[in-house]
Coordinates of C-alpha atoms in Angstrom, one line a residue:
Chain T
M22 CA 156.9 178.5 28.0
D23 CA 156.7 177.4 31.7
L24 CA 156.1 181.0 32.6
F25 CA 153.3 181.1 30.1
V26 CA 151.7 178.0 31.5
S27 CA 152.1 179.2 35.0
A28 CA 150.5 182.6 34.1
V29 CA 147.5 180.8 32.5
I30 CA 147.0 178.5 35.5
Q31 CA 147.3 181.4 37.9
G32 CA 144.9 183.4 35.7
V33 CA 142.3 180.7 35.7
L34 CA 142.4 180.5 39.5
L35 CA 142.3 184.3 39.8
G36 CA 139.4 184.2 37.4
G37 CA 137.4 182.1 39.9
L38 CA 137.9 184.8 42.5
F39 CA 136.9 187.5 40.0
A40 CA 133.8 185.6 39.2
I41 CA 132.5 185.6 42.8
I42 CA 133.3 189.3 43.1
G43 CA 131.1 189.9 40.1
V44 CA 128.2 187.5 40.6
G45 CA 126.3 189.6 43.1
L46 CA 126.5 192.6 40.7
S47 CA 125.2 190.4 37.8
L48 CA 122.4 189.0 39.9
V49 CA 121.2 192.5 41.0
F50 CA 121.4 193.9 37.5
G51 CA 119.7 190.9 35.9
I52 CA 116.8 191.1 38.4
M53 CA 116.1 194.7 38.9
G54 CA 118.1 196.4 36.2
L55 CA 120.1 198.2 38.9
T56 CA 123.7 199.1 38.4
N57 CA 124.9 198.9 41.9
I58 CA 127.9 201.3 42.2
A59 CA 128.2 200.4 45.9
H60 CA 128.9 196.7 45.1
G61 CA 132.6 196.9 45.6
D62 CA 132.3 198.9 48.8
I63 CA 129.8 196.4 50.2
M64 CA 132.3 193.7 49.6
I65 CA 135.1 195.7 51.3
L66 CA 132.8 196.5 54.2
A67 CA 132.3 192.8 54.7
S68 CA 136.1 192.3 54.6
F69 CA 136.5 194.9 57.3
F70 CA 133.8 193.3 59.4
I71 CA 135.5 189.9 59.1
M72 CA 138.9 191.5 59.8
V73 CA 137.5 193.1 63.0
F74 CA 135.8 189.9 64.2
S75 CA 138.6 187.5 63.4
V76 CA 141.8 189.4 63.7
Q77 CA 141.0 192.0 66.3
M78 CA 138.5 190.0 68.5
G79 CA 140.1 186.7 67.8
I80 CA 136.9 184.8 66.8
N81 CA 137.2 181.7 64.6
L82 CA 137.3 182.7 61.0
F83 CA 134.1 180.8 60.0
V84 CA 132.2 182.1 62.9
A85 CA 133.4 185.6 62.0
L86 CA 132.1 185.0 58.5
A87 CA 128.7 183.9 59.8
I88 CA 128.3 186.9 62.0
T89 CA 129.4 189.2 59.1
I90 CA 126.8 187.6 56.8
V91 CA 124.1 188.3 59.4
V92 CA 125.1 191.9 59.9
M93 CA 125.6 192.6 56.1
V94 CA 122.3 191.0 55.2
V95 CA 120.6 193.4 57.6
I96 CA 122.4 196.3 56.1
G97 CA 121.8 195.2 52.6
A98 CA 118.1 194.6 53.2
A99 CA 117.7 198.0 54.9
M100 CA 119.5 199.7 52.0
Q101 CA 117.3 198.0 49.4
K102 CA 114.0 198.5 51.3
F103 CA 114.4 202.0 52.5
L104 CA 116.5 203.6 49.8
I105 CA 116.7 201.7 46.5
N106 CA 113.1 200.4 46.3
R107 CA 111.8 203.9 46.6
V108 CA 113.4 205.0 43.4
I109 CA 113.7 201.7 41.5
T110 CA 110.5 202.3 39.5
K111 CA 111.6 205.7 38.3
G112 CA 114.1 204.5 35.8
A113 CA 117.8 203.4 35.9
E114 CA 119.4 206.8 36.7
P115 CA 118.1 207.8 40.1
A116 CA 118.7 204.3 41.6
L117 CA 122.3 204.3 40.1
L118 CA 123.0 207.7 41.7
V119 CA 121.6 206.5 45.1
T120 CA 124.0 203.6 45.1
F121 CA 126.7 206.1 44.1
G122 CA 125.9 208.1 47.2
I123 CA 126.0 204.9 49.3
S124 CA 129.4 204.0 47.9
I125 CA 130.8 207.4 48.9
I126 CA 129.4 207.1 52.4
I127 CA 130.7 203.6 53.0
Q128 CA 134.2 204.5 51.8
N129 CA 134.5 207.6 53.9
I130 CA 133.0 206.0 57.1
L131 CA 135.6 203.2 56.7
T132 CA 138.4 205.8 56.2
L133 CA 137.2 207.7 59.3
I134 CA 137.3 204.5 61.5
F135 CA 140.2 202.6 60.1
N136 CA 142.3 205.3 58.5
A137 CA 143.9 204.7 55.2
D138 CA 146.1 201.8 56.4
S139 CA 146.4 198.5 54.5
R140 CA 144.7 195.5 56.1
I141 CA 144.8 191.8 55.5
I142 CA 142.9 188.8 57.0
K143 CA 145.3 186.1 58.0
G144 CA 143.9 182.8 56.7
P145 CA 144.9 179.2 57.2
F146 CA 146.2 178.8 53.7
S147 CA 148.5 181.7 53.3
D148 CA 152.1 180.8 52.2
V149 CA 151.2 177.2 51.5
N150 CA 151.7 175.7 48.0
V151 CA 149.7 172.7 46.8
V152 CA 151.8 172.0 43.8
S153 CA 155.4 173.2 44.0
T154 CA 157.8 172.2 41.2
N155 CA 160.4 174.1 39.3
W156 CA 157.9 174.6 36.5
V157 CA 154.7 175.6 38.1
S158 CA 153.6 176.3 41.6
I159 CA 150.0 176.7 42.7
S160 CA 149.3 178.4 46.0
A161 CA 146.7 176.8 48.2
E162 CA 145.0 180.2 48.7
Y163 CA 144.4 180.7 45.0
L164 CA 143.1 177.1 44.5
M165 CA 140.9 177.5 47.6
N166 CA 139.5 180.8 46.3
C167 CA 138.7 179.3 42.9
L168 CA 137.0 176.2 44.4
V169 CA 134.9 178.2 46.9
A170 CA 133.9 180.6 44.2
V171 CA 132.9 177.9 41.7
G172 CA 131.0 176.2 44.5
V173 CA 129.1 179.3 45.5
I174 CA 128.2 180.1 41.9
I175 CA 126.9 176.6 41.2
A176 CA 124.9 176.7 44.4
L177 CA 123.5 180.1 43.5
S178 CA 122.4 179.0 40.0
L179 CA 120.7 175.9 41.6
V180 CA 118.8 178.1 44.0
M181 CA 117.7 180.3 41.1
K182 CA 116.5 177.2 39.1
K183 CA 115.0 174.9 41.6
T184 CA 113.5 176.9 44.5
Y185 CA 110.3 178.9 44.8
L186 CA 112.4 182.0 45.7
G187 CA 114.5 181.5 42.6
R188 CA 111.5 181.2 40.4
S189 CA 109.8 184.3 41.8
I190 CA 113.0 186.2 41.4
R191 CA 113.3 185.1 37.8
A192 CA 109.6 185.9 37.2
A193 CA 110.1 189.4 38.6
S194 CA 113.1 190.0 36.4
S195 CA 111.4 188.9 33.2
N196 CA 108.1 190.7 33.5
V197 CA 107.2 192.8 36.5
T198 CA 103.5 193.1 35.7
A199 CA 102.9 189.5 35.0
A200 CA 104.8 188.4 38.1
E201 CA 102.6 190.7 40.2
F202 CA 99.5 189.3 38.7
M203 CA 100.7 185.8 39.7
G204 CA 101.0 187.0 43.3
V205 CA 104.7 187.8 43.5
N206 CA 105.6 190.9 45.5
T207 CA 108.3 192.3 43.3
L208 CA 109.6 194.8 45.7
K209 CA 110.0 192.2 48.4
T210 CA 111.7 189.9 45.8
Y211 CA 114.2 192.7 45.1
V212 CA 115.0 192.7 48.9
Y213 CA 115.7 189.0 48.8
A214 CA 117.8 189.3 45.7
M215 CA 119.9 192.0 47.3
C216 CA 120.3 189.8 50.4
I217 CA 121.6 186.9 48.2
A218 CA 123.9 189.3 46.4
V219 CA 125.2 190.6 49.8
V220 CA 125.9 187.0 51.0
T221 CA 128.0 186.3 47.9
S222 CA 129.8 189.6 48.5
C223 CA 130.6 188.5 52.1
V224 CA 132.2 185.3 50.8
A225 CA 134.0 187.3 48.2
G226 CA 135.1 189.8 50.9
L227 CA 136.6 187.0 52.9
L228 CA 138.5 185.5 49.9
V229 CA 139.8 188.9 48.7
G230 CA 140.7 189.9 52.2
Q231 CA 142.8 186.8 52.7
T232 CA 144.5 187.0 49.3
F233 CA 145.3 190.8 48.9
V234 CA 145.7 193.7 51.2
F235 CA 142.7 196.0 51.2
Y236 CA 142.1 199.7 52.0
P237 CA 138.9 201.6 52.8
Y238 CA 139.0 202.8 49.2
S239 CA 139.6 199.4 47.5
G240 CA 135.9 199.1 46.7
T241 CA 136.2 201.1 43.5
Q242 CA 139.0 198.8 42.2
Y243 CA 136.9 195.7 42.8
L244 CA 133.8 197.3 41.5
I245 CA 135.5 197.8 38.2
I246 CA 136.7 194.1 38.2
A247 CA 133.1 193.1 39.0
F248 CA 131.9 195.3 36.1
G249 CA 134.5 193.7 33.8
V250 CA 133.4 190.2 34.8
V251 CA 129.8 191.0 34.3
V252 CA 130.2 193.0 31.1
I253 CA 132.3 190.3 29.5
G254 CA 130.0 187.5 30.6
G255 CA 126.8 189.3 30.0
M256 CA 124.8 191.2 32.6
G257 CA 122.3 188.9 34.4
S258 CA 123.9 185.6 33.4
I259 CA 125.2 183.8 36.4
V260 CA 127.3 181.2 34.5
G261 CA 128.5 184.0 32.3
T262 CA 130.3 185.5 35.3
L263 CA 132.5 182.4 35.5
L264 CA 133.5 182.9 31.8
G265 CA 134.0 186.6 32.4
G266 CA 136.2 186.0 35.4
L267 CA 138.3 183.5 33.5
I268 CA 138.9 185.8 30.5
L269 CA 139.7 188.7 32.8
G270 CA 142.0 186.8 35.1
V271 CA 144.0 185.1 32.3
S272 CA 144.3 188.4 30.3
Q273 CA 145.6 190.3 33.4
L274 CA 148.2 187.7 34.1
L275 CA 149.3 187.3 30.5
G276 CA 149.4 191.2 30.3
A277 CA 151.7 191.2 33.4
L278 CA 153.9 188.5 31.7
F279 CA 154.3 190.3 28.4
F280 CA 154.2 194.0 29.5
G281 CA 155.3 194.0 33.1
N282 CA 153.5 194.1 36.4
G283 CA 152.6 197.8 36.2
Y284 CA 150.4 197.1 33.2
M285 CA 148.6 194.1 34.6
I286 CA 145.4 195.9 35.5
L287 CA 145.6 198.2 32.5
I288 CA 145.5 195.2 30.1
G289 CA 142.4 193.9 31.9
Y290 CA 140.7 197.2 31.3
I291 CA 141.6 197.3 27.7
V292 CA 140.3 193.7 27.1
M293 CA 137.1 194.8 28.8
L294 CA 136.7 197.9 26.6
V295 CA 137.5 195.9 23.4
L296 CA 135.0 193.2 24.3
L297 CA 132.4 195.8 25.2
T298 CA 132.9 197.5 21.9
F299 CA 132.3 194.4 19.8
R300 CA 129.8 192.7 22.1
P301 CA 128.0 195.6 23.8
R302 CA 125.7 193.1 25.6
G303 CA 128.3 190.6 26.8
L304 CA 129.3 187.2 25.5
L305 CA 126.5 185.1 27.2
S306 CA 123.8 187.7 27.9
N307 CA 120.5 185.9 28.1
M308 CA 118.3 189.0 28.4
A309 CA 116.9 191.6 26.0
R310 CA 118.2 195.1 26.4
K311 CA 116.2 197.0 29.0
Chain D
M3 CA 110.4 226.4 16.1
E4 CA 112.7 229.3 15.5
D5 CA 109.7 231.6 15.4
K6 CA 110.2 234.6 17.7
T7 CA 106.6 234.5 18.9
L8 CA 107.2 231.2 20.5
R9 CA 109.8 232.7 22.8
K10 CA 108.8 233.7 26.3
E11 CA 108.4 237.4 27.0
K12 CA 111.6 239.1 27.9
N13 CA 111.8 240.4 31.5
P14 CA 114.2 243.4 31.6
L15 CA 114.6 243.2 35.4
K16 CA 116.0 239.7 35.1
N17 CA 118.7 240.8 32.7
I18 CA 119.6 243.7 35.0
I19 CA 120.0 241.4 38.0
I20 CA 122.2 239.1 36.0
L21 CA 124.4 242.0 34.8
V22 CA 124.7 243.4 38.3
I23 CA 125.8 239.9 39.6
V24 CA 128.3 239.5 36.8
A25 CA 129.8 243.0 37.4
F26 CA 129.9 242.5 41.1
F27 CA 132.1 239.4 40.8
A28 CA 134.4 241.1 38.2
S29 CA 134.9 244.0 40.6
L30 CA 136.0 241.7 43.4
T31 CA 139.6 241.7 42.1
L32 CA 139.8 245.4 43.2
W33 CA 138.6 245.0 46.8
G34 CA 138.1 241.3 47.8
N35 CA 140.4 239.7 50.4
A36 CA 142.7 236.8 49.5
Y37 CA 140.7 234.1 51.2
F38 CA 137.5 235.2 49.5
I39 CA 139.2 235.4 46.1
N40 CA 140.6 231.9 46.5
L41 CA 137.2 230.5 47.5
L42 CA 135.5 232.1 44.5
T43 CA 138.2 230.8 42.2
L44 CA 137.3 227.3 43.2
L45 CA 133.6 228.2 43.0
F46 CA 133.8 229.3 39.4
L47 CA 135.9 226.4 38.3
Y48 CA 133.5 223.9 40.0
L49 CA 130.6 225.8 38.4
S50 CA 132.1 225.2 35.0
L51 CA 132.6 221.4 35.8
A52 CA 129.0 221.2 37.0
Q53 CA 127.6 223.0 33.9
M54 CA 129.5 220.7 31.6
W55 CA 128.3 217.5 33.4
N56 CA 124.8 218.9 33.4
L57 CA 124.9 219.6 29.7
L58 CA 126.1 216.0 29.1
A59 CA 123.9 214.1 31.6
G60 CA 121.0 216.4 32.3
Y61 CA 120.3 217.7 28.8
S62 CA 121.8 215.1 26.5
G63 CA 121.2 211.9 28.6
L64 CA 124.8 210.9 28.4
V65 CA 125.4 209.9 32.0
S66 CA 129.2 209.7 32.1
L67 CA 131.2 208.8 35.2
G68 CA 134.4 209.5 33.3
Q69 CA 134.7 213.2 33.0
Q70 CA 137.8 213.1 35.2
I71 CA 139.5 211.9 32.0
F72 CA 139.4 215.4 30.7
V73 CA 140.2 217.2 34.0
G74 CA 143.3 215.0 34.3
L75 CA 144.3 215.3 30.6
G76 CA 143.9 219.1 30.8
G77 CA 146.0 219.2 34.0
Y78 CA 148.7 217.0 32.4
C79 CA 148.8 219.0 29.2
L80 CA 149.4 222.2 31.2
A81 CA 152.1 220.4 33.3
I82 CA 153.9 218.8 30.4
M83 CA 153.8 221.9 28.2
T84 CA 155.0 224.3 30.9
E85 CA 157.5 222.0 32.8
K86 CA 158.9 219.9 30.0
Y87 CA 158.7 222.3 27.0
H88 CA 158.7 225.6 28.8
Q89 CA 155.9 227.1 26.8
G90 CA 153.6 229.9 27.8
L91 CA 150.2 229.6 29.4
A92 CA 148.1 230.5 26.3
L93 CA 149.7 227.8 24.1
S94 CA 149.4 225.3 26.9
L95 CA 145.7 225.9 27.3
V96 CA 145.2 225.6 23.6
V97 CA 147.0 222.3 23.6
A98 CA 145.0 221.1 26.6
V99 CA 141.7 221.8 24.8
A100 CA 143.0 220.3 21.6
V101 CA 144.3 217.1 23.3
C102 CA 141.0 216.7 25.2
V103 CA 138.9 217.1 22.1
A104 CA 141.1 214.7 20.1
F105 CA 141.0 212.1 22.8
A106 CA 137.3 212.4 23.2
F107 CA 136.9 211.9 19.5
V108 CA 139.1 208.8 19.5
I109 CA 137.3 207.2 22.4
S110 CA 133.9 208.2 21.0
F111 CA 134.1 205.3 18.5
P112 CA 134.0 202.5 21.1
I113 CA 132.2 204.5 23.8
F114 CA 129.3 205.5 21.7
K115 CA 128.6 201.9 20.8
M116 CA 127.6 201.3 24.4
R117 CA 124.2 202.3 25.6
G118 CA 122.8 203.4 29.0
V119 CA 124.7 201.9 31.9
Y120 CA 127.3 200.4 29.6
F121 CA 128.2 203.9 28.5
T122 CA 128.4 205.0 32.2
I123 CA 130.6 202.1 33.1
G124 CA 132.7 202.3 29.9
T125 CA 133.6 206.0 30.5
W126 CA 134.7 205.1 34.0
I127 CA 136.9 202.2 32.9
V128 CA 138.6 204.5 30.4
A129 CA 139.4 206.9 33.2
E130 CA 140.8 204.2 35.4
A131 CA 142.8 202.8 32.5
L132 CA 144.3 206.3 31.9
M133 CA 145.2 206.6 35.6
I134 CA 147.3 203.4 35.4
F135 CA 148.7 204.3 32.0
F136 CA 150.0 207.7 33.2
A137 CA 151.4 206.1 36.4
N138 CA 153.5 203.8 34.2
W139 CA 154.4 206.4 31.5
S140 CA 157.9 207.8 31.6
F141 CA 156.9 210.7 29.4
A142 CA 154.5 211.8 32.1
N143 CA 157.0 211.3 35.0
Y144 CA 155.4 208.0 36.3
N145 CA 153.7 208.2 39.7
I146 CA 155.7 211.3 40.8
G147 CA 153.6 213.7 38.7
Y148 CA 154.5 217.3 38.3
N149 CA 154.9 220.5 40.3
I150 CA 153.5 223.2 38.0
R151 CA 155.8 226.0 38.9
M152 CA 154.0 228.4 36.5
G153 CA 151.2 228.5 39.0
Y154 CA 153.4 230.6 41.4
T155 CA 154.1 233.2 38.8
F156 CA 150.5 234.4 38.6
S157 CA 148.9 236.5 41.2
P158 CA 145.7 235.0 42.8
N159 CA 143.7 237.8 41.1
I160 CA 144.7 236.8 37.6
I161 CA 143.9 233.2 38.3
Y162 CA 140.6 234.3 39.8
L163 CA 139.8 236.3 36.6
M164 CA 140.5 233.2 34.5
A165 CA 138.3 231.1 36.7
Y166 CA 135.6 233.8 36.5
I167 CA 135.7 233.9 32.7
I168 CA 135.5 230.2 32.5
G169 CA 132.7 229.9 35.1
I170 CA 130.5 232.7 33.6
G171 CA 131.5 231.5 30.1
S172 CA 130.2 228.0 30.9
V173 CA 126.8 229.3 32.0
A174 CA 126.6 231.5 28.9
L175 CA 127.7 228.7 26.6
V176 CA 125.1 226.3 27.9
F177 CA 122.4 229.0 28.0
F178 CA 122.9 230.1 24.4
L179 CA 123.5 226.5 23.1
L180 CA 120.2 225.3 24.5
R181 CA 118.4 228.2 22.9
T182 CA 119.6 227.1 19.5
K183 CA 118.2 224.3 17.3
T184 CA 120.9 222.0 18.8
G185 CA 119.5 222.6 22.2
L186 CA 116.0 221.6 21.1
A187 CA 117.4 218.5 19.5
L188 CA 119.3 217.6 22.7
M189 CA 116.2 217.9 24.9
S190 CA 114.0 215.9 22.5
M191 CA 116.7 213.3 22.3
R192 CA 117.0 213.0 26.1
D193 CA 113.2 212.7 26.5
N194 CA 112.6 210.2 23.7
E195 CA 115.4 209.0 21.4
S196 CA 113.2 207.2 18.8
A197 CA 110.7 210.0 18.6
A198 CA 113.5 212.6 18.1
E199 CA 115.1 210.5 15.4
V200 CA 111.9 210.2 13.5
R201 CA 111.5 214.0 13.7
G202 CA 114.8 214.3 11.9
V203 CA 117.3 214.7 14.8
K204 CA 120.7 213.3 14.0
L205 CA 121.4 211.3 17.1
Y206 CA 125.0 210.3 16.7
G207 CA 126.2 213.7 15.3
T208 CA 124.5 215.7 18.0
K209 CA 125.7 213.5 20.8
L210 CA 129.2 213.5 19.5
R211 CA 129.3 217.3 19.2
I212 CA 128.2 217.7 22.8
F213 CA 130.6 215.1 24.0
L214 CA 133.5 216.9 22.2
L215 CA 132.4 220.3 23.5
T216 CA 132.1 219.2 27.1
A217 CA 135.5 217.4 26.8
G218 CA 137.3 220.5 25.6
Y219 CA 135.7 222.8 28.1
T220 CA 136.2 220.4 31.0
G221 CA 139.9 220.0 29.9
L222 CA 140.3 223.8 29.9
T223 CA 138.7 224.0 33.4
G224 CA 141.0 221.1 34.5
A225 CA 144.1 223.0 33.3
V226 CA 143.2 226.1 35.2
L227 CA 142.3 224.1 38.3
Y228 CA 145.8 222.6 38.3
L229 CA 147.3 226.0 37.6
N230 CA 145.6 227.0 40.9
M231 CA 146.5 223.7 42.8
V232 CA 150.1 223.7 41.4
Y233 CA 150.7 220.0 42.0
L234 CA 149.4 216.9 40.2
T235 CA 149.8 213.1 40.3
P236 CA 148.0 210.5 38.2
D237 CA 146.0 209.4 41.3
S238 CA 144.7 212.9 41.9
A239 CA 144.3 213.9 38.2
F240 CA 142.1 210.9 37.2
T241 CA 140.3 210.2 40.4
I242 CA 136.6 209.5 40.3
N243 CA 136.2 212.2 43.0
W244 CA 136.1 214.9 40.2
T245 CA 133.0 213.3 38.8
V246 CA 131.6 212.6 42.2
S247 CA 131.7 216.4 42.8
M248 CA 130.1 217.1 39.5
V249 CA 127.3 214.6 40.1
F250 CA 126.6 215.9 43.6
M251 CA 126.6 219.5 42.5
V252 CA 124.1 218.8 39.7
I253 CA 121.9 216.5 41.7
I254 CA 121.7 218.9 44.7
G255 CA 121.0 221.9 42.5
G256 CA 118.7 220.1 40.0
M257 CA 119.5 218.1 36.9
G258 CA 118.6 219.6 33.6
T259 CA 118.5 223.2 34.9
I260 CA 121.2 225.9 34.5
E261 CA 120.5 227.5 37.9
G262 CA 120.8 224.0 39.5
G263 CA 124.5 223.8 38.6
I264 CA 125.1 227.3 40.1
I265 CA 123.2 226.4 43.4
G266 CA 125.0 223.1 43.5
A267 CA 128.4 224.6 43.0
V268 CA 127.8 227.2 45.8
V269 CA 126.6 224.5 48.2
Y270 CA 129.4 222.1 47.3
V271 CA 132.2 224.7 47.8
I272 CA 130.7 226.0 51.1
I273 CA 130.5 222.4 52.5
Q274 CA 134.0 221.6 51.3
Q275 CA 135.4 224.8 52.9
Y276 CA 133.4 224.6 56.1
L277 CA 134.5 221.0 56.7
Y278 CA 138.0 221.5 55.2
N279 CA 139.7 219.9 58.2
F280 CA 137.3 216.9 58.1
P281 CA 137.4 215.7 54.5
G282 CA 135.8 212.4 55.2
I283 CA 132.9 214.0 57.0
S284 CA 132.2 216.5 54.2
M285 CA 132.0 213.6 51.7
I286 CA 129.6 211.6 54.0
I287 CA 127.4 214.7 54.3
L288 CA 127.4 215.2 50.5
G289 CA 126.6 211.6 49.9
A290 CA 123.7 211.6 52.4
A291 CA 122.5 214.9 51.0
A292 CA 122.5 213.6 47.5
I293 CA 120.5 210.5 48.5
A294 CA 118.0 212.6 50.5
I295 CA 117.5 214.9 47.5
I296 CA 117.0 212.0 45.1
L297 CA 114.4 210.5 47.4
F298 CA 112.6 213.6 48.5
L299 CA 113.2 216.3 45.9
P300 CA 113.9 214.3 42.7
K301 CA 114.2 217.5 40.7
G302 CA 116.8 219.0 43.0
I303 CA 116.5 222.4 44.7
M304 CA 116.1 224.4 41.6
G305 CA 113.6 222.0 39.9
T306 CA 111.5 222.0 43.0
L307 CA 111.5 225.8 43.2
H308 CA 110.6 226.0 39.6
S309 CA 107.7 223.6 39.7
R310 CA 106.3 225.1 42.9
Y311 CA 106.7 228.8 42.2
G312 CA 107.5 229.0 38.5
W313 CA 110.7 230.8 39.3
E314 CA 113.7 230.6 36.9
L315 CA 116.6 232.8 36.0
F316 CA 117.7 231.3 32.7
S317 CA 114.7 230.3 30.6
V318 CA 115.5 227.9 27.8
R319 CA 111.9 226.7 27.5
R320 CA 109.7 227.8 24.6
G321 CA 106.3 228.9 25.6
L322 CA 103.4 230.9 24.0
Q323 CA 103.7 234.6 24.0
N324 CA 101.9 236.5 26.9
K325 CA 100.5 233.3 28.3
G326 CA 103.8 232.2 29.8
A327 CA 102.6 228.6 29.3
S328 CA 105.6 226.3 28.9
V329 CA 105.7 223.3 26.7
T330 CA 105.3 221.0 29.6
S331 CA 102.1 222.7 30.8
L332 CA 100.7 222.7 27.3
K333 CA 101.2 218.9 27.3
D334 CA 99.3 218.7 30.6
I335 CA 96.4 220.5 29.0
L336 CA 96.4 218.2 26.0
M337 CA 96.5 215.2 28.3
K338 CA 93.3 216.3 30.0

């Protein structure tokens, strides 16, 4: 029983981390109908930047994160402006395949520079437990991940609701023509949306890099987690990603508890497929099928 | 639409060219050197993978990123049948095709409920799930995988001939399939699903048949690929890289054209071989090339050639006799 409780608590905390991995993907899909295959690789690229700045150059972790955000926003904006925006009007497929190409390029450039070795970002919270009893123990790292993730997601949904930028992004996502009549430059809005998604990916990259080891090829694995979160929660729904992350995290840890560690990720995938079969548009999807 | 007058005029020269090319590659077993034979074995197998993905994505609109499911299953069937049960090659290949078709049929129930990007993602998740499942499955030797010793018992020429038959067969299969009523149904479905359904195309059944067909053929190709490569692990069998190569071949050559798959396979195998010692760089070049082609030549090399010069080797279009006017150009006239 205590194992069960412990798995559920760990699962919920892990779910917060999963949610922030997925929120950028959800945002980009909700706004421009783009399935960003490079999402996971962008996050891992951010992890590598933070790793280089903080571990190899010895810069303070938060300064390293700030520098990484600046660098990644430039990369993300360029990617959106010069590559994706040129094909986004031609339907879902060409844009999806462009991001597929970007994903392959990022993975292989990272492998060329850093080899296939495992990396980790040493954070201030590793190996510290907040609650440590015979029954349950909660690591500070997991708790921190979850709190940061929830904070970022709440902040993001406030930005989307309260600011002009958020309103114009939502306008562009619900009706491109009407938004353009009202003076919204939709292509520019897409660039802003991609930048916001990249910033969340940088934070996710820091959290993931502190918690798990990562490789140049890890992007694919996190892309599928992000897909799972978004697919369960509903593409385009920001709050839905929290629910999606929660379900995925808990089901993975319960799967590990009942079937063994080897099956942890497999159980997550099966839950995803089952939910996708019965709710093909996600649990909390607030948008009509494109 | 089965009226013969609606077919394009036959050009005897084209048929002769095709026959000469086919005969040339068959004769290679008699005089080709070992390196060349090995290269062409890969070429024909990748050609088959490209044709199948093209049939699925380019002609039927089922953009799957999970075709590595069937490459891996085909390879595993061959490995398990020959290493565990000591069966012959023919039976193993039959089992590989049967298992792939059966698995495709089973996953078609959930997978076909998903539309568009959900289908794309769903197929990929199935492949990733299989990778983990096989890595944890004692029956399939966990993460260690198999050494397919049967691969050593065949001479490279025999494997080349198998690859040759599979490669040419895939082109012929797609070509003749597209000239039938099913082919017409597929293309109408890809261009406008609702319109096709109204005109009496059975969407689900047609898609399912194509999905099963490509699954079986990709599985067969996968089995022969692993007969050639001799060693397989779950990580290599179910890697997304199989589908990456299919997608790149088809995009570079031209989606929705048969010749595109051929051009793409040639380009892909040449780049792979030329940069064999720098695997990372060859993938970066492929990725960049694919992006450049989507941006600047959205129809691929073959599609661009066709729309500029009207050149094509395998015509699956239906045009008016003598005029050579294709359906698309007729539509243009009507639009004016």
